[in-house]
Amino acid sequence: MMRKPETRPRSFWLLALIFSLFVLFMYGPTLVIFLLSFQGPEGGLTFPMRGVSLHWFRQLAEGLGVVDIGAALRRSLALGVAVMLLTVVLSVLAGLAFRRGFRGASLVFLVAVASLIMPSIIVSLGIALEFRLLDDLFKGALGLFGMQDALERYGTSLGLFTSALGAHLTWTLPFGLLIMFAVFNRFNRAYEEAADDLGATPWQRFCHVVLPLIAPSVVGIGMFGFTLSWDEIARTSQAIGDVNTLPLELQGLTTTVTTPAIYALGTVTTLISFLAIGLALGLAWLLRRRRAGAA
């Protein structure tokens, strides 16, 4: 007896419609900005489009007023790469430490993830205050030891790879740590025991057994580290000092630039984010395929 094809209940179609509207709401603005960035020289900030060209991307390359977009882009890329590398290294080391267990591990974990629930602007203000207090301490020490030349040349410890880097790590490290917890909770220790039986040292066991197995997740941590840093504004705004990253410049330009050049800049930043995600997913897929082939 043939079974009748299963029919979807009305609730399924209702939920499918809600999900479709949610996806449209989430990605629709990005698509609109992408389309409007390719307008002709006479284009405006709204539809209808007036021609199709790369005019606004060429203008973006030439610069937007006094803002050096290229320098801001390089700063954001450099900071994103630094945050990515530190997030990967520190998350893996922390995951290994929590896996072995130590006294006070629960408290350390709660302190590490607490920054996820703290307002980002408060974190940024707190870090900026800390570094200004350090500035006062350094200046006082230089004056105490009579180092007047150094005191006159001293500016501030606030900067891209000091306070801003620390601010971004307060955002990326908890995600990396949570990923490592999930990875090691389902990690099969039998592989390590087999390596021990074969006489492997702890370093050989990590490099040749543990790391290849967790490599796709490590790539995911790197992707999180870069993309979260690349798009961050609130935690950067007060802690970066006298320079700006690309998201901060983009935020400032929204009040002064009234041409589709601002859309071109938004398109470029979005494409870089998607490129980073694509590279991470591709690398993770290659690592999984290589591991499956080795098995």
PDB file of C-alpha atoms in Angstrom:
ATOM      1  CA  MET A   1       0.000   0.000   0.000  1.00  0.00           C
ATOM      2  CA  MET A   2       1.451   3.318  -1.051  1.00  0.00           C
ATOM      3  CA  ARG A   3       1.850   5.945   1.632  1.00  0.00           C
ATOM      4  CA  LYS A   4       0.417   9.359   0.994  1.00  0.00           C
ATOM      5  CA  PRO A   5       3.009  12.111   0.770  1.00  0.00           C
ATOM      6  CA  GLU A   6       3.311  13.956   4.047  1.00  0.00           C
ATOM      7  CA  THR A   7       1.749  17.392   3.961  1.00  0.00           C
ATOM      8  CA  ARG A   8       3.168  20.359   5.780  1.00  0.00           C
ATOM      9  CA  PRO A   9       0.994  21.814   8.534  1.00  0.00           C
ATOM     10  CA  ARG A  10      -0.053  25.430   8.293  1.00  0.00           C
ATOM     11  CA  SER A  11       2.222  26.302  11.195  1.00  0.00           C
ATOM     12  CA  PHE A  12       5.235  25.288   9.047  1.00  0.00           C
ATOM     13  CA  TRP A  13       4.364  27.788   6.324  1.00  0.00           C
ATOM     14  CA  LEU A  14       3.691  30.493   8.897  1.00  0.00           C
ATOM     15  CA  LEU A  15       7.105  29.953  10.498  1.00  0.00           C
ATOM     16  CA  ALA A  16       8.732  29.797   7.042  1.00  0.00           C
ATOM     17  CA  LEU A  17       7.181  33.166   6.187  1.00  0.00           C
ATOM     18  CA  ILE A  18       8.394  34.686   9.471  1.00  0.00           C
ATOM     19  CA  PHE A  19      11.899  33.346   8.867  1.00  0.00           C
ATOM     20  CA  SER A  20      11.932  34.676   5.295  1.00  0.00           C
ATOM     21  CA  LEU A  21      10.888  38.120   6.497  1.00  0.00           C
ATOM     22  CA  PHE A  22      13.611  37.984   9.149  1.00  0.00           C
ATOM     23  CA  VAL A  23      16.282  37.112   6.563  1.00  0.00           C
ATOM     24  CA  LEU A  24      15.021  39.919   4.304  1.00  0.00           C
ATOM     25  CA  PHE A  25      15.079  42.353   7.225  1.00  0.00           C
ATOM     26  CA  MET A  26      18.620  41.293   8.153  1.00  0.00           C
ATOM     27  CA  TYR A  27      20.255  41.211   4.717  1.00  0.00           C
ATOM     28  CA  GLY A  28      17.994  43.559   2.751  1.00  0.00           C
ATOM     29  CA  PRO A  29      19.766  46.779   3.832  1.00  0.00           C
ATOM     30  CA  THR A  30      23.154  45.299   2.894  1.00  0.00           C
ATOM     31  CA  LEU A  31      21.829  44.385  -0.543  1.00  0.00           C
ATOM     32  CA  VAL A  32      20.380  47.877  -1.032  1.00  0.00           C
ATOM     33  CA  ILE A  33      23.681  49.520  -0.077  1.00  0.00           C
ATOM     34  CA  PHE A  34      25.529  47.153  -2.414  1.00  0.00           C
ATOM     35  CA  LEU A  35      23.280  48.094  -5.350  1.00  0.00           C
ATOM     36  CA  LEU A  36      23.338  51.842  -4.696  1.00  0.00           C
ATOM     37  CA  SER A  37      27.143  51.866  -4.475  1.00  0.00           C
ATOM     38  CA  PHE A  38      27.322  51.033  -8.205  1.00  0.00           C
ATOM     39  CA  GLN A  39      25.403  54.129  -9.341  1.00  0.00           C
ATOM     40  CA  GLY A  40      26.612  56.527 -11.987  1.00  0.00           C
ATOM     41  CA  PRO A  41      28.187  59.945 -11.268  1.00  0.00           C
ATOM     42  CA  GLU A  42      24.749  61.549 -10.936  1.00  0.00           C
ATOM     43  CA  GLY A  43      23.505  58.973  -8.454  1.00  0.00           C
ATOM     44  CA  GLY A  44      22.053  59.819  -5.074  1.00  0.00           C
ATOM     45  CA  LEU A  45      21.452  58.099  -1.760  1.00  0.00           C
ATOM     46  CA  THR A  46      18.093  56.611  -2.698  1.00  0.00           C
ATOM     47  CA  PHE A  47      16.378  54.818  -5.551  1.00  0.00           C
ATOM     48  CA  PRO A  48      15.882  55.053  -8.470  1.00  0.00           C
ATOM     49  CA  MET A  49      19.429  54.327  -9.581  1.00  0.00           C
ATOM     50  CA  ARG A  50      20.962  56.758 -12.089  1.00  0.00           C
ATOM     51  CA  GLY A  51      23.218  54.671 -14.231  1.00  0.00           C
ATOM     52  CA  VAL A  52      25.632  51.888 -13.362  1.00  0.00           C
ATOM     53  CA  SER A  53      29.377  52.454 -12.906  1.00  0.00           C
ATOM     54  CA  LEU A  54      32.375  52.181 -10.588  1.00  0.00           C
ATOM     55  CA  HIS A  55      32.529  55.968 -10.206  1.00  0.00           C
ATOM     56  CA  TRP A  56      32.039  56.024  -6.430  1.00  0.00           C
ATOM     57  CA  PHE A  57      34.628  53.312  -5.867  1.00  0.00           C
ATOM     58  CA  ARG A  58      37.148  55.396  -7.840  1.00  0.00           C
ATOM     59  CA  GLN A  59      36.248  58.405  -5.715  1.00  0.00           C
ATOM     60  CA  LEU A  60      36.685  56.300  -2.616  1.00  0.00           C
ATOM     61  CA  ALA A  61      40.182  55.327  -3.763  1.00  0.00           C
ATOM     62  CA  GLU A  62      41.034  59.006  -4.267  1.00  0.00           C
ATOM     63  CA  GLY A  63      39.892  59.823  -0.710  1.00  0.00           C
ATOM     64  CA  LEU A  64      36.902  61.362   0.986  1.00  0.00           C
ATOM     65  CA  GLY A  65      37.860  64.873   2.007  1.00  0.00           C
ATOM     66  CA  VAL A  66      40.486  64.933   4.737  1.00  0.00           C
ATOM     67  CA  VAL A  67      39.875  61.300   5.720  1.00  0.00           C
ATOM     68  CA  ASP A  68      42.649  58.879   4.738  1.00  0.00           C
ATOM     69  CA  ILE A  69      40.599  55.781   3.971  1.00  0.00           C
ATOM     70  CA  GLY A  70      43.678  53.763   2.976  1.00  0.00           C
ATOM     71  CA  ALA A  71      45.411  54.392   6.306  1.00  0.00           C
ATOM     72  CA  ALA A  72      42.247  53.520   8.244  1.00  0.00           C
ATOM     73  CA  LEU A  73      41.894  50.324   6.201  1.00  0.00           C
ATOM     74  CA  ARG A  74      45.489  49.318   6.945  1.00  0.00           C
ATOM     75  CA  ARG A  75      45.020  50.017  10.646  1.00  0.00           C
ATOM     76  CA  SER A  76      41.861  47.905  10.786  1.00  0.00           C
ATOM     77  CA  LEU A  77      43.516  45.027   8.914  1.00  0.00           C
ATOM     78  CA  ALA A  78      46.608  45.129  11.135  1.00  0.00           C
ATOM     79  CA  LEU A  79      44.534  45.239  14.309  1.00  0.00           C
ATOM     80  CA  GLY A  80      42.231  42.478  13.062  1.00  0.00           C
ATOM     81  CA  VAL A  81      45.146  40.175  12.252  1.00  0.00           C
ATOM     82  CA  ALA A  82      46.795  40.848  15.642  1.00  0.00           C
ATOM     83  CA  VAL A  83      43.525  40.165  17.468  1.00  0.00           C
ATOM     84  CA  MET A  84      42.975  37.012  15.420  1.00  0.00           C
ATOM     85  CA  LEU A  85      46.427  35.570  16.214  1.00  0.00           C
ATOM     86  CA  LEU A  86      46.258  36.392  19.926  1.00  0.00           C
ATOM     87  CA  THR A  87      42.705  35.066  20.192  1.00  0.00           C
ATOM     88  CA  VAL A  88      43.719  31.752  18.623  1.00  0.00           C
ATOM     89  CA  VAL A  89      46.837  31.286  20.760  1.00  0.00           C
ATOM     90  CA  LEU A  90      45.294  32.360  24.060  1.00  0.00           C
ATOM     91  CA  SER A  91      42.050  30.431  23.478  1.00  0.00           C
ATOM     92  CA  VAL A  92      43.875  27.183  22.701  1.00  0.00           C
ATOM     93  CA  LEU A  93      46.190  27.568  25.699  1.00  0.00           C
ATOM     94  CA  ALA A  94      43.258  28.435  27.968  1.00  0.00           C
ATOM     95  CA  GLY A  95      41.269  25.474  26.641  1.00  0.00           C
ATOM     96  CA  LEU A  96      44.154  23.120  27.416  1.00  0.00           C
ATOM     97  CA  ALA A  97      44.521  24.591  30.903  1.00  0.00           C
ATOM     98  CA  PHE A  98      40.807  24.274  31.711  1.00  0.00           C
ATOM     99  CA  ARG A  99      40.852  20.757  30.321  1.00  0.00           C
ATOM    100  CA  ARG A 100      43.471  19.702  32.871  1.00  0.00           C
ATOM    101  CA  GLY A 101      41.674  21.589  35.619  1.00  0.00           C
ATOM    102  CA  PHE A 102      43.073  23.849  38.302  1.00  0.00           C
ATOM    103  CA  ARG A 103      41.952  25.504  41.508  1.00  0.00           C
ATOM    104  CA  GLY A 104      39.637  28.429  40.887  1.00  0.00           C
ATOM    105  CA  ALA A 105      38.859  27.411  37.285  1.00  0.00           C
ATOM    106  CA  SER A 106      35.155  28.250  37.644  1.00  0.00           C
ATOM    107  CA  LEU A 107      35.920  31.742  38.925  1.00  0.00           C
ATOM    108  CA  VAL A 108      38.427  32.381  36.134  1.00  0.00           C
ATOM    109  CA  PHE A 109      35.863  31.234  33.573  1.00  0.00           C
ATOM    110  CA  LEU A 110      33.180  33.547  34.949  1.00  0.00           C
ATOM    111  CA  VAL A 111      35.578  36.488  34.955  1.00  0.00           C
ATOM    112  CA  ALA A 112      36.641  35.718  31.374  1.00  0.00           C
ATOM    113  CA  VAL A 113      33.113  35.609  29.948  1.00  0.00           C
ATOM    114  CA  ALA A 114      31.741  38.463  32.065  1.00  0.00           C
ATOM    115  CA  SER A 115      32.817  41.009  29.450  1.00  0.00           C
ATOM    116  CA  LEU A 116      30.202  39.583  27.075  1.00  0.00           C
ATOM    117  CA  ILE A 117      27.391  40.950  29.239  1.00  0.00           C
ATOM    118  CA  MET A 118      29.046  44.264  30.085  1.00  0.00           C
ATOM    119  CA  PRO A 119      28.105  47.306  27.947  1.00  0.00           C
ATOM    120  CA  SER A 120      30.800  47.728  25.304  1.00  0.00           C
ATOM    121  CA  ILE A 121      31.072  51.485  25.767  1.00  0.00           C
ATOM    122  CA  ILE A 122      31.673  51.002  29.515  1.00  0.00           C
ATOM    123  CA  VAL A 123      34.486  48.552  28.756  1.00  0.00           C
ATOM    124  CA  SER A 124      35.998  51.055  26.323  1.00  0.00           C
ATOM    125  CA  LEU A 125      35.772  53.910  28.824  1.00  0.00           C
ATOM    126  CA  GLY A 126      37.278  51.785  31.580  1.00  0.00           C
ATOM    127  CA  ILE A 127      40.242  50.739  29.452  1.00  0.00           C
ATOM    128  CA  ALA A 128      40.826  54.336  28.334  1.00  0.00           C
ATOM    129  CA  LEU A 129      40.825  55.449  31.986  1.00  0.00           C
ATOM    130  CA  GLU A 130      43.299  52.716  32.914  1.00  0.00           C
ATOM    131  CA  PHE A 131      45.745  53.773  30.221  1.00  0.00           C
ATOM    132  CA  ARG A 132      45.412  57.441  31.146  1.00  0.00           C
ATOM    133  CA  LEU A 133      46.307  56.494  34.708  1.00  0.00           C
ATOM    134  CA  LEU A 134      49.307  54.617  33.308  1.00  0.00           C
ATOM    135  CA  ASP A 135      50.264  57.765  31.391  1.00  0.00           C
ATOM    136  CA  ASP A 136      50.262  59.731  34.632  1.00  0.00           C
ATOM    137  CA  LEU A 137      52.342  57.038  36.303  1.00  0.00           C
ATOM    138  CA  PHE A 138      54.902  56.945  33.474  1.00  0.00           C
ATOM    139  CA  LYS A 139      55.174  60.720  33.359  1.00  0.00           C
ATOM    140  CA  GLY A 140      55.609  60.873  37.102  1.00  0.00           C
ATOM    141  CA  ALA A 141      58.344  58.243  36.963  1.00  0.00           C
ATOM    142  CA  LEU A 142      60.157  60.058  34.134  1.00  0.00           C
ATOM    143  CA  GLY A 143      59.997  63.309  36.055  1.00  0.00           C
ATOM    144  CA  LEU A 144      61.170  61.622  39.258  1.00  0.00           C
ATOM    145  CA  PHE A 145      64.266  60.227  37.561  1.00  0.00           C
ATOM    146  CA  GLY A 146      65.010  63.527  35.815  1.00  0.00           C
ATOM    147  CA  MET A 147      64.445  62.218  32.282  1.00  0.00           C
ATOM    148  CA  GLN A 148      63.137  65.507  30.909  1.00  0.00           C
ATOM    149  CA  ASP A 149      63.837  64.740  27.248  1.00  0.00           C
ATOM    150  CA  ALA A 150      61.883  61.507  27.439  1.00  0.00           C
ATOM    151  CA  LEU A 151      59.120  63.265  29.372  1.00  0.00           C
ATOM    152  CA  GLU A 152      58.758  65.925  26.671  1.00  0.00           C
ATOM    153  CA  ARG A 153      58.661  63.323  23.908  1.00  0.00           C
ATOM    154  CA  TYR A 154      56.188  61.090  25.729  1.00  0.00           C
ATOM    155  CA  GLY A 155      52.684  61.243  24.304  1.00  0.00           C
ATOM    156  CA  THR A 156      50.261  58.565  25.460  1.00  0.00           C
ATOM    157  CA  SER A 157      50.144  54.818  25.902  1.00  0.00           C
ATOM    158  CA  LEU A 158      46.719  54.757  24.234  1.00  0.00           C
ATOM    159  CA  GLY A 159      47.106  53.268  20.780  1.00  0.00           C
ATOM    160  CA  LEU A 160      46.250  50.658  18.203  1.00  0.00           C
ATOM    161  CA  PHE A 161      48.313  47.799  19.612  1.00  0.00           C
ATOM    162  CA  THR A 162      47.977  48.680  23.300  1.00  0.00           C
ATOM    163  CA  SER A 163      44.609  49.849  24.589  1.00  0.00           C
ATOM    164  CA  ALA A 164      42.624  49.119  21.409  1.00  0.00           C
ATOM    165  CA  LEU A 165      44.113  45.639  21.163  1.00  0.00           C
ATOM    166  CA  GLY A 166      43.186  44.943  24.783  1.00  0.00           C
ATOM    167  CA  ALA A 167      39.674  46.271  24.266  1.00  0.00           C
ATOM    168  CA  HIS A 168      39.109  43.980  21.290  1.00  0.00           C
ATOM    169  CA  LEU A 169      40.476  40.948  23.141  1.00  0.00           C
ATOM    170  CA  THR A 170      37.871  41.467  25.870  1.00  0.00           C
ATOM    171  CA  TRP A 171      35.305  40.833  23.123  1.00  0.00           C
ATOM    172  CA  THR A 172      36.957  38.019  21.129  1.00  0.00           C
ATOM    173  CA  LEU A 173      38.606  35.880  23.818  1.00  0.00           C
ATOM    174  CA  PRO A 174      35.348  34.787  25.536  1.00  0.00           C
ATOM    175  CA  PHE A 175      34.046  33.482  22.196  1.00  0.00           C
ATOM    176  CA  GLY A 176      37.290  31.620  21.560  1.00  0.00           C
ATOM    177  CA  LEU A 177      37.236  30.136  25.044  1.00  0.00           C
ATOM    178  CA  LEU A 178      33.632  28.945  24.679  1.00  0.00           C
ATOM    179  CA  ILE A 179      34.483  27.287  21.353  1.00  0.00           C
ATOM    180  CA  MET A 180      37.464  25.482  22.907  1.00  0.00           C
ATOM    181  CA  PHE A 181      35.266  24.267  25.764  1.00  0.00           C
ATOM    182  CA  ALA A 182      32.830  22.771  23.259  1.00  0.00           C
ATOM    183  CA  VAL A 183      35.673  21.151  21.298  1.00  0.00           C
ATOM    184  CA  PHE A 184      37.418  19.547  24.252  1.00  0.00           C
ATOM    185  CA  ASN A 185      34.160  18.374  25.846  1.00  0.00           C
ATOM    186  CA  ARG A 186      33.689  15.992  22.923  1.00  0.00           C
ATOM    187  CA  PHE A 187      37.371  15.237  22.348  1.00  0.00           C
ATOM    188  CA  ASN A 188      38.222  11.533  22.480  1.00  0.00           C
ATOM    189  CA  ARG A 189      41.176  11.042  24.816  1.00  0.00           C
ATOM    190  CA  ALA A 190      41.869   7.616  23.308  1.00  0.00           C
ATOM    191  CA  TYR A 191      43.910   9.276  20.562  1.00  0.00           C
ATOM    192  CA  GLU A 192      46.210  10.866  23.129  1.00  0.00           C
ATOM    193  CA  GLU A 193      46.490   7.625  25.074  1.00  0.00           C
ATOM    194  CA  ALA A 194      47.533   5.834  21.895  1.00  0.00           C
ATOM    195  CA  ALA A 195      50.192   8.495  21.270  1.00  0.00           C
ATOM    196  CA  ASP A 196      51.459   8.067  24.840  1.00  0.00           C
ATOM    197  CA  ASP A 197      51.668   4.299  24.351  1.00  0.00           C
ATOM    198  CA  LEU A 198      53.794   4.895  21.251  1.00  0.00           C
ATOM    199  CA  GLY A 199      56.233   7.012  23.257  1.00  0.00           C
ATOM    200  CA  ALA A 200      55.218  10.486  22.081  1.00  0.00           C
ATOM    201  CA  THR A 201      56.315  13.461  24.150  1.00  0.00           C
ATOM    202  CA  PRO A 202      53.658  15.972  25.334  1.00  0.00           C
ATOM    203  CA  TRP A 203      54.739  18.371  22.571  1.00  0.00           C
ATOM    204  CA  GLN A 204      54.594  15.648  19.892  1.00  0.00           C
ATOM    205  CA  ARG A 205      51.218  14.541  21.199  1.00  0.00           C
ATOM    206  CA  PHE A 206      49.871  18.081  20.888  1.00  0.00           C
ATOM    207  CA  CYS A 207      51.391  18.850  17.463  1.00  0.00           C
ATOM    208  CA  HIS A 208      50.667  15.528  15.758  1.00  0.00           C
ATOM    209  CA  VAL A 209      47.462  14.386  17.475  1.00  0.00           C
ATOM    210  CA  VAL A 210      45.548  17.136  19.271  1.00  0.00           C
ATOM    211  CA  LEU A 211      46.179  20.094  16.965  1.00  0.00           C
ATOM    212  CA  PRO A 212      45.222  18.319  13.687  1.00  0.00           C
ATOM    213  CA  LEU A 213      41.965  17.161  15.285  1.00  0.00           C
ATOM    214  CA  ILE A 214      40.982  20.585  16.599  1.00  0.00           C
ATOM    215  CA  ALA A 215      42.365  22.515  13.583  1.00  0.00           C
ATOM    216  CA  PRO A 216      38.956  23.269  11.967  1.00  0.00           C
ATOM    217  CA  SER A 217      37.722  24.733  15.255  1.00  0.00           C
ATOM    218  CA  VAL A 218      40.928  26.749  15.613  1.00  0.00           C
ATOM    219  CA  VAL A 219      40.259  28.202  12.163  1.00  0.00           C
ATOM    220  CA  GLY A 220      36.764  29.117  13.349  1.00  0.00           C
ATOM    221  CA  ILE A 221      38.214  30.917  16.367  1.00  0.00           C
ATOM    222  CA  GLY A 222      40.494  32.864  14.046  1.00  0.00           C
ATOM    223  CA  MET A 223      37.523  33.836  11.882  1.00  0.00           C
ATOM    224  CA  PHE A 224      35.615  35.044  14.947  1.00  0.00           C
ATOM    225  CA  GLY A 225      38.639  36.995  16.154  1.00  0.00           C
ATOM    226  CA  PHE A 226      39.161  38.826  12.867  1.00  0.00           C
ATOM    227  CA  THR A 227      35.538  39.568  11.984  1.00  0.00           C
ATOM    228  CA  LEU A 228      34.588  40.707  15.490  1.00  0.00           C
ATOM    229  CA  SER A 229      37.594  43.030  15.577  1.00  0.00           C
ATOM    230  CA  TRP A 230      37.042  44.258  12.016  1.00  0.00           C
ATOM    231  CA  ASP A 231      33.497  45.473  12.728  1.00  0.00           C
ATOM    232  CA  GLU A 232      33.935  46.693  16.309  1.00  0.00           C
ATOM    233  CA  ILE A 233      33.094  50.324  17.055  1.00  0.00           C
ATOM    234  CA  ALA A 234      31.940  50.747  20.661  1.00  0.00           C
ATOM    235  CA  ARG A 235      34.943  49.094  22.337  1.00  0.00           C
ATOM    236  CA  THR A 236      37.309  50.940  20.016  1.00  0.00           C
ATOM    237  CA  SER A 237      35.853  54.442  20.234  1.00  0.00           C
ATOM    238  CA  GLN A 238      37.331  55.494  23.591  1.00  0.00           C
ATOM    239  CA  ALA A 239      40.330  53.178  23.763  1.00  0.00           C
ATOM    240  CA  ILE A 240      42.150  53.773  20.491  1.00  0.00           C
ATOM    241  CA  GLY A 241      43.665  57.183  21.170  1.00  0.00           C
ATOM    242  CA  ASP A 242      44.389  59.672  18.393  1.00  0.00           C
ATOM    243  CA  VAL A 243      43.793  57.420  15.359  1.00  0.00           C
ATOM    244  CA  ASN A 244      40.716  55.739  13.926  1.00  0.00           C
ATOM    245  CA  THR A 245      39.941  52.335  12.475  1.00  0.00           C
ATOM    246  CA  LEU A 246      37.859  51.976   9.316  1.00  0.00           C
ATOM    247  CA  PRO A 247      34.539  51.367  11.152  1.00  0.00           C
ATOM    248  CA  LEU A 248      35.084  54.543  13.197  1.00  0.00           C
ATOM    249  CA  GLU A 249      35.840  56.521  10.047  1.00  0.00           C
ATOM    250  CA  LEU A 250      32.753  55.072   8.404  1.00  0.00           C
ATOM    251  CA  GLN A 251      30.628  56.067  11.384  1.00  0.00           C
ATOM    252  CA  GLY A 252      31.993  59.620  11.252  1.00  0.00           C
ATOM    253  CA  LEU A 253      31.497  59.908   7.502  1.00  0.00           C
ATOM    254  CA  THR A 254      27.793  59.080   7.741  1.00  0.00           C
ATOM    255  CA  THR A 255      27.197  62.617   9.058  1.00  0.00           C
ATOM    256  CA  THR A 256      29.339  64.437   6.465  1.00  0.00           C
ATOM    257  CA  VAL A 257      29.317  62.437   3.214  1.00  0.00           C
ATOM    258  CA  THR A 258      26.058  62.710   1.261  1.00  0.00           C
ATOM    259  CA  THR A 259      27.001  60.764  -1.881  1.00  0.00           C
ATOM    260  CA  PRO A 260      26.998  57.033  -2.745  1.00  0.00           C
ATOM    261  CA  ALA A 261      30.721  57.032  -1.888  1.00  0.00           C
ATOM    262  CA  ILE A 262      29.656  56.154   1.655  1.00  0.00           C
ATOM    263  CA  TYR A 263      27.829  53.136   0.221  1.00  0.00           C
ATOM    264  CA  ALA A 264      30.951  52.148  -1.701  1.00  0.00           C
ATOM    265  CA  LEU A 265      32.924  52.197   1.539  1.00  0.00           C
ATOM    266  CA  GLY A 266      30.277  50.074   3.240  1.00  0.00           C
ATOM    267  CA  THR A 267      30.394  47.611   0.359  1.00  0.00           C
ATOM    268  CA  VAL A 268      34.172  47.306   0.613  1.00  0.00           C
ATOM    269  CA  THR A 269      34.092  46.642   4.356  1.00  0.00           C
ATOM    270  CA  THR A 270      31.317  44.067   3.944  1.00  0.00           C
ATOM    271  CA  LEU A 271      33.166  42.261   1.148  1.00  0.00           C
ATOM    272  CA  ILE A 272      36.295  42.032   3.299  1.00  0.00           C
ATOM    273  CA  SER A 273      34.220  40.469   6.086  1.00  0.00           C
ATOM    274  CA  PHE A 274      32.712  37.944   3.674  1.00  0.00           C
ATOM    275  CA  LEU A 275      36.161  37.228   2.228  1.00  0.00           C
ATOM    276  CA  ALA A 276      37.527  36.454   5.701  1.00  0.00           C
ATOM    277  CA  ILE A 277      34.554  34.184   6.431  1.00  0.00           C
ATOM    278  CA  GLY A 278      34.932  32.442   3.062  1.00  0.00           C
ATOM    279  CA  LEU A 279      38.650  31.823   3.572  1.00  0.00           C
ATOM    280  CA  ALA A 280      38.009  30.433   7.053  1.00  0.00           C
ATOM    281  CA  LEU A 281      35.233  28.123   5.872  1.00  0.00           C
ATOM    282  CA  GLY A 282      37.329  26.957   2.924  1.00  0.00           C
ATOM    283  CA  LEU A 283      40.328  26.228   5.132  1.00  0.00           C
ATOM    284  CA  ALA A 284      38.168  24.392   7.671  1.00  0.00           C
ATOM    285  CA  TRP A 285      36.663  22.286   4.867  1.00  0.00           C
ATOM    286  CA  LEU A 286      40.124  21.404   3.527  1.00  0.00           C
ATOM    287  CA  LEU A 287      41.309  20.403   7.005  1.00  0.00           C
ATOM    288  CA  ARG A 288      38.277  18.184   7.562  1.00  0.00           C
ATOM    289  CA  ARG A 289      38.728  16.594   4.142  1.00  0.00           C
ATOM    290  CA  ARG A 290      42.404  15.981   4.809  1.00  0.00           C
ATOM    291  CA  ARG A 291      41.600  14.422   8.187  1.00  0.00           C
ATOM    292  CA  ALA A 292      38.925  12.206   6.617  1.00  0.00           C
ATOM    293  CA  GLY A 293      41.392  11.122   3.920  1.00  0.00           C
ATOM    294  CA  ALA A 294      44.035  10.297   6.506  1.00  0.00           C
ATOM    295  CA  ALA A 295      41.533   8.187   8.409  1.00  0.00           C
TER     296      ALA A 295
END
